[in-house]
Coordinates of C-alpha atoms in Angstrom, one line a residue:
Chain A
X1 CA 31.6 -5.8 -28.7
X2 CA 29.3 -6.7 -29.9
X3 CA 27.4 -4.6 -32.6
X4 CA 28.0 -0.8 -33.8
X5 CA 30.7 1.1 -31.7
X6 CA 28.9 3.0 -29.2
X7 CA 31.3 6.3 -29.3
X8 CA 30.6 8.2 -25.0
X9 CA 29.7 11.5 -24.6
X10 CA 33.8 12.5 -23.6
X11 CA 34.8 10.9 -27.4
X12 CA 33.1 13.5 -29.5
X13 CA 33.9 16.3 -27.2
X14 CA 37.6 15.8 -28.1
X15 CA 36.6 15.2 -32.1
X16 CA 34.6 18.2 -31.4
X17 CA 37.9 20.2 -30.1
X18 CA 40.1 18.5 -32.5
X19 CA 38.2 20.0 -35.5
X20 CA 38.4 23.7 -34.1
X21 CA 41.8 23.0 -33.6
X22 CA 42.7 21.6 -36.6
X23 CA 40.2 24.2 -38.4
X24 CA 42.2 27.1 -37.6
X25 CA 45.1 25.4 -38.0
X26 CA 44.3 24.9 -42.1
X27 CA 42.4 28.4 -41.3
X28 CA 46.9 29.5 -41.1
X29 CA 48.4 27.0 -44.0
X30 CA 46.0 29.1 -46.7
X31 CA 47.2 32.6 -45.0
X32 CA 43.2 32.7 -44.5
X33 CA 41.9 34.7 -41.1
X34 CA 41.0 31.2 -38.4
X35 CA 37.5 33.8 -37.0
X36 CA 36.1 33.7 -40.3
X37 CA 36.7 30.3 -41.8
X38 CA 33.3 28.5 -43.0
X39 CA 32.1 25.1 -43.8
X40 CA 32.8 26.1 -48.0
X41 CA 36.5 27.3 -47.1
X42 CA 37.2 24.6 -45.4
X43 CA 35.9 21.8 -48.2
X44 CA 37.8 24.2 -50.5
X45 CA 41.0 24.2 -49.0
X46 CA 41.0 20.3 -48.7
X47 CA 39.7 20.0 -52.3
X48 CA 43.2 22.5 -52.6
X49 CA 45.7 20.2 -50.6
X50 CA 45.1 16.4 -51.2
X51 CA 43.9 16.3 -54.2
X52 CA 42.3 13.1 -55.0
X53 CA 40.9 11.2 -58.3
X54 CA 38.3 8.9 -56.6
X55 CA 35.1 8.7 -58.0
X56 CA 32.2 8.1 -55.0
X57 CA 32.5 12.0 -53.3
X58 CA 31.9 9.9 -49.8
X59 CA 35.7 8.2 -50.3
X60 CA 37.2 11.7 -51.0
X61 CA 39.4 13.1 -48.0
X62 CA 36.6 15.3 -45.9
X63 CA 36.8 17.6 -42.9
X64 CA 33.7 18.4 -41.3
X65 CA 32.4 18.7 -37.6
X66 CA 32.1 15.7 -35.8
X67 CA 28.8 15.7 -36.2
X68 CA 28.0 15.4 -39.5
X69 CA 30.9 12.2 -38.8
X70 CA 29.5 10.4 -36.5
X71 CA 26.0 9.6 -36.7
X72 CA 23.6 10.8 -33.3
X73 CA 24.1 7.8 -32.0
X74 CA 21.7 6.9 -28.5
X75 CA 24.9 7.2 -25.4
X76 CA 25.5 4.3 -24.1
X77 CA 21.9 3.7 -21.4
X78 CA 23.6 2.1 -19.2
X79 CA 25.7 2.8 -15.6
X80 CA 29.0 1.9 -14.1
X81 CA 27.9 -1.2 -13.3
X82 CA 26.1 -2.8 -16.0
X83 CA 22.3 -1.3 -14.4
X84 CA 20.7 0.5 -17.7
X85 CA 19.4 3.5 -16.5
X86 CA 15.4 3.2 -18.5
X87 CA 13.2 0.6 -17.2
X88 CA 12.2 -0.6 -20.1
X89 CA 15.7 -1.1 -20.9
X90 CA 15.7 -5.3 -22.1
X91 CA 12.9 -4.6 -24.4
X92 CA 14.8 -3.0 -26.8
X93 CA 12.9 -0.3 -28.1
X94 CA 12.9 1.3 -24.6
X95 CA 11.2 4.7 -25.5
X96 CA 8.4 3.5 -28.1
X97 CA 7.5 1.2 -25.1
X98 CA 7.7 4.4 -22.7
X99 CA 5.6 6.2 -25.1
X100 CA 3.3 3.2 -25.5
X101 CA 2.3 3.9 -21.9
X102 CA 2.2 7.1 -21.6
X103 CA -0.4 7.5 -24.5
X104 CA -2.2 4.6 -22.7
X105 CA -1.8 7.0 -19.3
X106 CA -3.2 9.8 -21.1
X107 CA -6.6 7.8 -22.3
X108 CA -7.0 6.5 -18.9
X109 CA -7.0 9.9 -17.5
X110 CA -10.6 10.3 -20.1
X111 CA -12.0 7.0 -18.4
X112 CA -12.8 9.8 -15.3
X113 CA -16.0 10.8 -16.1
X114 CA -18.1 8.1 -14.7
X115 CA -17.2 6.6 -11.6
X116 CA -18.4 7.7 -9.3
X117 CA -21.8 7.5 -10.7
X118 CA -22.7 4.4 -12.0
X119 CA -21.6 1.4 -12.4
X120 CA -21.9 -1.5 -15.2
X121 CA -24.6 -4.0 -14.7
X122 CA -24.1 -6.9 -13.4
X123 CA -23.9 -10.6 -14.7
X124 CA -27.2 -11.4 -13.7
X125 CA -28.9 -8.4 -14.4
X126 CA -27.5 -9.1 -17.9
X127 CA -28.6 -13.0 -18.4
X128 CA -32.1 -11.1 -17.3
X129 CA -31.9 -8.3 -19.7
X130 CA -30.5 -10.9 -23.0
X131 CA -32.7 -14.0 -21.9
X132 CA -29.8 -15.7 -22.2
X133 CA -27.8 -17.8 -20.1
X134 CA -24.4 -16.3 -20.2
X135 CA -21.3 -17.8 -18.5
X136 CA -18.2 -15.8 -16.6
X137 CA -15.4 -15.6 -19.1
X138 CA -18.3 -13.9 -22.4
X139 CA -20.0 -11.9 -19.1
X140 CA -15.7 -10.5 -18.3
X141 CA -14.8 -10.3 -21.9
X142 CA -18.8 -7.0 -22.9
X143 CA -17.1 -5.7 -19.8
X144 CA -13.5 -5.3 -21.1
X145 CA -15.0 -4.5 -24.1
X146 CA -17.1 -1.5 -23.0
X147 CA -14.8 0.0 -20.8
X148 CA -12.5 -0.2 -24.4
X149 CA -15.2 1.5 -25.7
X150 CA -15.4 4.1 -23.0
X151 CA -12.0 5.5 -24.0
X152 CA -13.0 6.3 -27.4
X153 CA -12.9 9.8 -28.5
X154 CA -16.3 10.4 -29.5
X155 CA -18.2 8.4 -26.5
X156 CA -20.7 10.6 -27.0
X157 CA -22.9 9.5 -29.8
X158 CA -22.6 5.8 -28.2
X159 CA -24.4 7.2 -25.4
X160 CA -27.8 6.3 -25.6
X161 CA -26.8 2.9 -26.6
X162 CA -24.0 3.0 -23.4
X163 CA -26.6 4.0 -20.7
X164 CA -29.1 0.9 -20.9
X165 CA -25.3 -1.3 -19.7
X166 CA -25.7 1.3 -17.0
X167 CA -26.4 1.3 -13.6
X168 CA -27.0 4.5 -11.2
X169 CA -24.3 3.8 -8.0
X170 CA -26.9 5.7 -5.3
X171 CA -24.9 7.7 -2.3
X172 CA -24.7 4.7 -0.1
X173 CA -25.9 7.1 2.9
X174 CA -28.9 7.4 1.1
X175 CA -30.5 4.1 1.5
X176 CA -30.2 4.1 5.6
X177 CA -33.3 6.8 7.6
X178 CA -32.2 8.2 10.6
X179 CA -35.0 9.1 13.2
X180 CA -35.1 11.6 14.9
X181 CA -33.9 12.9 17.9
X182 CA -36.6 12.0 20.5
X183 CA -36.8 13.5 24.6
X184 CA -38.2 11.7 28.1
X185 CA -40.3 13.1 30.6
X186 CA -37.2 14.7 32.0
X187 CA -36.6 16.6 28.8
X188 CA -33.8 15.2 28.0
X189 CA -33.3 14.3 24.1
X190 CA -31.8 10.6 23.7
X191 CA -32.0 8.2 21.1
X192 CA -31.8 4.3 20.6
X193 CA -29.9 2.1 18.4
X194 CA -29.3 -2.0 18.0
X195 CA -26.4 -3.9 17.7
X196 CA -25.5 -6.8 16.7
X197 CA -21.8 -9.1 16.4
X198 CA -21.9 -13.1 16.0
X199 CA -24.2 -13.9 18.1
X200 CA -24.3 -10.7 20.9
X201 CA -27.3 -9.1 20.4
X202 CA -27.3 -5.0 22.0
X203 CA -29.8 -1.9 22.7
X204 CA -28.9 1.2 24.1
X205 CA -30.1 4.2 24.7
X206 CA -27.7 7.2 23.9
X207 CA -28.8 10.0 26.3
X208 CA -27.5 14.1 26.2
X209 CA -26.4 16.4 28.7
X210 CA -24.9 13.3 30.9
X211 CA -21.2 12.8 32.1
X212 CA -19.9 9.9 29.9
X213 CA -21.6 7.4 32.8
X214 CA -21.7 3.9 30.8
X215 CA -24.4 0.9 32.0
X216 CA -24.5 -2.5 31.0
X217 CA -27.2 -4.7 32.3
X218 CA -27.0 -2.3 35.5
X219 CA -23.4 -2.2 35.5
X220 CA -20.6 -0.2 35.4
X221 CA -18.0 -0.9 32.3
X222 CA -15.4 -0.6 34.5
X223 CA -16.9 -4.1 37.0
X224 CA -18.8 -5.5 33.5
X225 CA -15.8 -4.9 30.2
X226 CA -12.7 -5.9 32.8
X227 CA -10.6 -6.1 29.5
X228 CA -9.1 -2.3 28.0
X229 CA -9.3 -3.2 24.7
X230 CA -13.2 -3.7 25.1
X231 CA -13.2 -0.2 27.1
X232 CA -11.6 1.1 23.8
X233 CA -14.1 -0.2 21.9
X234 CA -17.3 1.0 23.7
X235 CA -15.9 5.0 23.5
X236 CA -14.2 4.6 20.1
X237 CA -17.6 5.8 18.2
X238 CA -17.5 8.2 21.5
X239 CA -14.2 8.8 21.3
X240 CA -13.9 10.0 17.1
X241 CA -17.1 12.6 17.2
X242 CA -15.3 14.7 20.1
X243 CA -18.0 13.7 22.6
X244 CA -16.7 11.2 25.5
X245 CA -17.3 12.8 28.6
X246 CA -20.8 14.6 26.9
X247 CA -23.1 11.7 26.9
X248 CA -24.9 9.4 29.4
X249 CA -25.7 5.4 27.8
X250 CA -27.6 2.7 29.4
X251 CA -27.5 -1.0 27.6
X252 CA -28.6 -4.1 28.0
X253 CA -26.7 -6.8 25.8
X254 CA -26.8 -10.7 25.7
X255 CA -25.1 -13.5 23.9
X256 CA -21.6 -13.5 22.6
X257 CA -19.2 -13.3 24.4
X258 CA -16.9 -11.0 25.6
X259 CA -15.5 -9.0 23.0
X260 CA -18.4 -10.0 21.2
X261 CA -20.6 -8.2 23.1
X262 CA -18.4 -4.7 23.1
X263 CA -18.3 -5.6 19.7
X264 CA -22.6 -5.1 19.7
X265 CA -22.0 -2.4 21.4
X266 CA -20.1 -0.4 19.4
X267 CA -22.3 -0.7 16.5
X268 CA -25.6 -0.1 18.6
X269 CA -23.8 3.1 19.9
X270 CA -22.7 4.1 17.0
X271 CA -26.8 3.7 15.4
X272 CA -27.8 5.9 18.2
X273 CA -25.3 9.4 17.9
X274 CA -26.5 9.6 14.1
X275 CA -30.1 11.7 15.6
X276 CA -27.7 13.7 18.1
X277 CA -24.5 14.8 14.5
X278 CA -24.4 16.6 11.1
X279 CA -25.0 14.4 7.9
X280 CA -21.3 14.5 7.0
X281 CA -20.4 13.4 10.3
X282 CA -22.5 10.5 9.5
X283 CA -20.5 10.2 6.5
X284 CA -17.3 10.6 8.6
X285 CA -18.3 7.9 10.8
X286 CA -19.6 5.6 8.4
X287 CA -16.3 5.8 6.7
X288 CA -14.5 5.0 9.8
X289 CA -16.1 1.8 9.7
X290 CA -18.6 2.4 12.5
X291 CA -22.0 1.8 10.9
X292 CA -21.3 -1.7 9.1
X293 CA -22.2 -4.8 10.7
X294 CA -19.8 -7.4 10.7
X295 CA -21.0 -10.6 8.4
X296 CA -18.5 -12.7 9.8
X297 CA -19.4 -15.7 11.8
X298 CA -18.2 -18.6 12.6
X299 CA -17.5 -20.8 9.5
X300 CA -18.7 -23.7 9.5
X301 CA -17.3 -28.1 10.4
X302 CA -17.1 -29.4 7.0
X303 CA -17.5 -33.5 6.5
X304 CA -14.1 -35.4 5.7
X305 CA -11.8 -32.3 7.5
X306 CA -11.5 -32.5 11.2
X307 CA -12.4 -28.6 11.8
X308 CA -13.6 -25.2 8.4
X309 CA -10.2 -25.9 7.5
X310 CA -8.0 -28.2 9.0
X311 CA -7.7 -31.3 7.4
X312 CA -6.8 -34.9 8.6
X313 CA -3.8 -35.3 9.9
X314 CA -1.8 -37.0 5.7
X315 CA -1.5 -40.4 6.5
X316 CA 1.1 -42.0 4.3
X317 CA -0.5 -45.2 3.7
Chain B
X1 CA -6.5 -16.7 -23.6
X2 CA -9.4 -13.9 -25.3
X3 CA -10.8 -12.2 -22.4
X4 CA -6.4 -12.0 -21.4
X5 CA -5.6 -10.3 -25.5
X6 CA -8.5 -7.8 -24.4
X7 CA -7.6 -7.1 -21.8
X8 CA -4.3 -6.1 -21.9
X9 CA -4.6 -2.6 -24.6
X10 CA -7.4 -1.7 -21.4
X11 CA -5.9 -2.6 -18.0
X12 CA -1.7 -2.1 -19.0
X13 CA -0.1 1.1 -17.8
X14 CA -1.8 2.8 -14.5
X15 CA -4.9 1.0 -15.1
X16 CA -5.6 0.2 -11.4
X17 CA -7.0 2.8 -10.3
X18 CA -8.5 4.5 -12.7
X19 CA -10.7 0.7 -13.9
X20 CA -12.2 0.0 -10.0
X21 CA -14.9 -2.9 -12.1
X22 CA -12.8 -4.3 -13.9
X23 CA -10.7 -5.4 -11.0
X24 CA -13.4 -6.9 -8.8
X25 CA -14.5 -8.8 -11.5
X26 CA -10.6 -9.7 -12.2
X27 CA -12.1 -13.7 -10.7
X28 CA -16.1 -13.7 -11.0
X29 CA -15.0 -17.7 -8.9
X30 CA -12.6 -16.3 -6.1
X31 CA -10.6 -18.2 -4.5
X32 CA -9.7 -16.7 -1.1
X33 CA -12.9 -15.8 -0.6
X34 CA -14.5 -13.8 2.6
X35 CA -17.2 -12.8 4.1
X36 CA -17.3 -9.3 2.7
X37 CA -18.6 -8.8 -1.0
X38 CA -14.9 -7.7 -2.7
X39 CA -16.7 -4.1 -3.1
X40 CA -16.0 -3.4 -0.1
X41 CA -13.4 -1.3 0.8
X42 CA -11.3 -1.0 3.9
X43 CA -12.3 1.7 6.8
X44 CA -10.3 4.5 7.5
X45 CA -9.7 5.9 11.2
X46 CA -7.1 8.2 10.9
X47 CA -9.4 11.2 12.8
X48 CA -7.1 13.8 11.4
X49 CA -8.2 12.7 8.0
X50 CA -12.3 13.6 7.9
X51 CA -10.8 17.4 10.2
X52 CA -9.6 18.5 6.7
X53 CA -12.3 21.3 5.6
X54 CA -13.2 20.9 2.3
X55 CA -11.3 23.6 0.4
X56 CA -7.3 22.1 2.2
X57 CA -8.0 19.4 0.4
X58 CA -6.3 18.1 -2.6
X59 CA -7.3 17.1 -5.6
X60 CA -6.7 13.0 -5.5
X61 CA -8.0 13.5 -2.1
X62 CA -11.6 14.8 -3.3
X63 CA -11.3 12.5 -6.0
X64 CA -11.0 9.0 -3.8
X65 CA -13.4 11.2 -1.5
X66 CA -16.5 11.4 -3.7
X67 CA -15.4 7.7 -4.7
X68 CA -15.4 6.5 -1.0
X69 CA -19.5 8.3 -0.9
X70 CA -20.4 4.9 -3.6
X71 CA -18.4 2.4 -1.7
X72 CA -19.6 0.1 0.6
X73 CA -17.0 -0.3 3.9
X74 CA -16.1 -3.0 6.0
X75 CA -16.0 -2.7 9.5
X76 CA -13.7 -1.3 12.3
X77 CA -11.9 -4.4 13.8
X78 CA -12.0 -4.4 17.7
X79 CA -8.4 -3.7 17.4
X80 CA -9.1 -0.5 16.0
X81 CA -9.7 2.5 17.4
X82 CA -8.8 6.6 17.3
X83 CA -7.6 6.6 20.8
X84 CA -3.9 8.1 21.6
X85 CA -3.3 4.6 22.5
X86 CA -3.8 2.1 19.6
X87 CA -0.9 1.3 17.6
X88 CA -0.8 -0.5 14.7
X89 CA 2.7 -1.6 15.1
X90 CA 2.1 -2.9 18.3
X91 CA -0.7 -4.5 17.5
X92 CA 0.4 -6.1 15.1
X93 CA 4.0 -7.1 17.5
X94 CA 0.5 -8.1 20.3
X95 CA -1.0 -10.2 17.6
X96 CA 1.8 -12.4 16.4
X97 CA 3.0 -12.4 20.4
X98 CA 0.0 -14.5 21.4
X99 CA -1.1 -17.4 22.5
X100 CA -3.6 -19.9 21.6
X101 CA -6.0 -16.7 21.4
X102 CA -4.7 -15.6 24.6
X103 CA -4.8 -11.8 23.7
X104 CA -5.1 -10.5 27.1
X105 CA -2.2 -11.9 28.0
X106 CA -0.1 -11.1 25.7
X107 CA -1.4 -7.4 25.8
X108 CA -0.9 -7.3 29.5
X109 CA 2.6 -8.4 28.6
X110 CA 3.1 -6.1 25.7
X111 CA 2.2 -2.9 28.3
X112 CA 4.4 -4.9 31.0
X113 CA 7.3 -4.9 28.3
X114 CA 7.1 -1.0 27.6
X115 CA 6.6 -0.8 31.2
X116 CA 10.2 -1.9 32.0
X117 CA 11.5 -0.4 28.9
X118 CA 10.4 3.4 30.7
X119 CA 11.6 1.8 34.1
X120 CA 15.2 1.0 32.1
X121 CA 15.8 5.0 30.6
X122 CA 14.4 6.7 33.8
X123 CA 16.7 5.1 35.6
X124 CA 19.1 5.1 33.0
X125 CA 18.3 9.3 33.3
X126 CA 18.7 10.0 36.3
X127 CA 22.4 8.5 36.5
X128 CA 23.8 10.5 33.4
X129 CA 25.5 13.4 33.6
X130 CA 24.0 16.6 32.6
X131 CA 25.0 17.1 28.6
X132 CA 23.7 13.7 28.2
X133 CA 20.5 14.0 29.9
X134 CA 19.6 15.3 26.4
X135 CA 20.3 11.9 24.2
X136 CA 18.7 9.5 26.3
X137 CA 15.3 8.9 25.2
X138 CA 13.0 7.7 27.1
X139 CA 9.4 7.3 25.1
X140 CA 8.6 3.2 24.7
X141 CA 7.0 3.3 21.5
X142 CA 9.9 6.1 19.6
X143 CA 12.4 3.7 21.0
X144 CA 9.7 -0.1 20.5
X145 CA 9.6 1.9 16.4
X146 CA 13.1 2.0 15.8
X147 CA 14.2 -0.9 17.7
X148 CA 11.7 -2.3 15.1
X149 CA 13.3 0.4 12.5
X150 CA 17.0 -1.4 12.8
X151 CA 16.8 -5.0 13.2
X152 CA 14.3 -5.1 9.6
X153 CA 16.4 -6.8 6.4
X154 CA 17.0 -5.1 4.0
X155 CA 17.9 -7.8 1.4
X156 CA 17.0 -11.8 1.8
X157 CA 17.7 -15.3 -0.1
X158 CA 14.6 -17.1 -2.0
X159 CA 15.1 -20.9 -2.3
X160 CA 15.6 -21.0 -6.0
X161 CA 16.0 -24.2 -7.9
X162 CA 17.7 -24.6 -10.9
X163 CA 18.5 -27.3 -12.4
X164 CA 18.4 -30.2 -10.2
X165 CA 20.4 -28.1 -8.0
X166 CA 19.0 -25.7 -5.0
X167 CA 20.3 -22.2 -4.9
X168 CA 19.8 -19.3 -2.1
X169 CA 19.7 -16.2 -4.7
X170 CA 19.0 -12.8 -2.6
X171 CA 16.4 -11.1 -2.9
X172 CA 15.0 -7.7 -2.3
X173 CA 11.9 -7.9 0.3
X174 CA 8.7 -5.9 0.9
X175 CA 7.6 -3.8 3.0
X176 CA 5.9 -5.6 5.1
X177 CA 8.3 -8.8 5.1
X178 CA 10.6 -7.2 5.7
X179 CA 8.1 -5.2 8.6
X180 CA 7.2 -9.8 9.4
X181 CA 10.7 -10.9 10.0
X182 CA 11.9 -8.3 12.4
X183 CA 9.1 -8.9 14.5
X184 CA 9.3 -12.7 14.4
X185 CA 12.9 -13.3 15.6
X186 CA 12.3 -10.1 18.2
X187 CA 9.7 -12.6 19.3
X188 CA 11.7 -15.9 18.5
X189 CA 14.7 -14.9 20.4
X190 CA 13.0 -14.6 23.8
X191 CA 11.3 -16.8 23.4
X192 CA 14.5 -19.1 23.1
X193 CA 17.4 -17.7 24.3
X194 CA 16.9 -17.2 28.0
X195 CA 17.3 -18.4 31.3
X196 CA 14.0 -20.4 33.2
X197 CA 13.4 -18.0 35.4
X198 CA 13.4 -14.8 32.8
X199 CA 10.2 -13.5 32.0
X200 CA 9.3 -12.5 28.4
X201 CA 8.0 -8.9 29.6
X202 CA 12.1 -8.1 30.7
X203 CA 13.5 -10.1 28.5
X204 CA 11.8 -8.5 25.4
X205 CA 13.0 -5.4 27.2
X206 CA 16.3 -6.0 27.3
X207 CA 16.6 -7.0 23.5
X208 CA 13.9 -4.0 22.4
X209 CA 16.9 -1.8 24.3
X210 CA 20.0 -3.4 22.3
X211 CA 18.6 -3.4 18.8
X212 CA 17.8 0.3 20.3
X213 CA 21.8 0.6 20.5
X214 CA 22.3 -1.4 17.3
X215 CA 24.1 -4.4 18.6
X216 CA 22.4 -7.5 19.8
X217 CA 21.8 -10.8 19.2
X218 CA 19.2 -9.9 16.3
X219 CA 21.3 -7.2 14.3
X220 CA 23.9 -9.7 14.5
X221 CA 21.0 -12.2 12.8
X222 CA 20.6 -9.3 10.6
X223 CA 24.2 -8.8 8.9
X224 CA 25.1 -12.8 8.6
X225 CA 21.8 -12.3 6.4
X226 CA 23.0 -9.5 4.3
X227 CA 26.8 -10.9 4.3
X228 CA 24.6 -14.4 3.3
X229 CA 23.4 -12.6 0.5
X230 CA 26.5 -10.2 -1.3
X231 CA 28.1 -13.8 -1.1
X232 CA 25.6 -15.2 -3.0
X233 CA 25.2 -11.9 -5.5
X234 CA 26.7 -14.6 -8.2
X235 CA 22.8 -16.2 -8.2
X236 CA 21.6 -12.9 -8.2
X237 CA 20.5 -13.8 -12.2
X238 CA 18.5 -16.4 -11.0
X239 CA 15.4 -14.3 -10.2
X240 CA 13.1 -14.0 -13.0
X241 CA 10.3 -11.1 -10.8

């Protein structure tokens, strides 16, 4: 085996047992009490029994506790199949690198202050501030420097300077105004909503105190949307808010295809339901993805290709 | 290279959760781009998460909620919904079965398959003696999930070229890949090895029930893959990731 000899735990244990036994034998030989035989007594006994004229003290016969003789080493770091226990074993200095990892994590925890409230300036804003053109590389280097600055301990002194480069991010919800409920001639509360998806446009009126009847372009949804998936999508906002049988809906929709019209009505009804519901529930709807306009549209066909992504058949000659 | 050098001490260890701005910055010109801005986050549809009152949430969940309040969220896709009938695994499987974008047909085939499984299990249930009745599983969703789990391989093979020769090296698989392989094998098996007159739902239900009991051709394929991996374990050190 290469490198210094490795001692296993059992080997050390055996040595300790042998040492203790030998200590008692030595005590017996010297005629002293085995229980109170100290290390100094052992040294004196060995010097008496094996006198040596060697110059180097380390070379003379000695009997010491195995922990002093066998230097404290790492126990064998791998199991029976040869696979090491620590994940950083092959770096060579596993304890050092794991220490670095832990310290790094602690530093990153301190970073958690500025998370939710603010963001760094974008590249364009920074260019406006400096009145100079920046490359992507320059910008990312600057942001990394700012992040590193945030990790240092005495950040408060420089906070004024750093604040120039960070911007408050307002709560996403505050950007949208929720309209109040309207009341029609019968005294029933209703609210309107509009939604689009690809090329379909939908306008929806949601009435309160209803039985869950949904009409699309004058036709009942069972006849207009024969596919189960579309009806599931229509009922998604109601089911999410647990108001399945409580509202009536009248929709007008045009353009697009079967699935697109269903998506447009879903967005419109979610927007209309915002007036009926508490602010917290509106935030939940937003986080479930019900209130975002889907920006996906058909990608244009490019010249030199057969479709948006499909290329012409590659011919070798 | 200089940027990478600066990046190392900051985003080394668990930096991903603590430095969202850096992550979004990683590539300013995207290679695989989508219509959404990179700062948009996937929607979370599970109703139970939103039911919990504020006090019951753990520290982590509170932080996540606060973060989410300032992040814009993508729109939920049309196949996702909170109804009890929507299951992400079943949707994924239906999409893989779909041909030429005919989702209606794929969904009806899936529904017929689940019905066929239920019918077969009920037949067995009614014929079985009293003491065995509890062991027979009648819920088709449970059978589907268990069958897929039984079909998933644990280890896969990857071709690595070294010194001019290509070796098949055993490699651990990610969860996504395992699920994908199980579903792909199931579908190819049903499309190819059946009689001319047998329809897809019947064949699929047969295969699913066999996989549920750990028998059948797909389980055999999985075992063959495992044996090949075991045979090639001498080359395992060729893997560098």
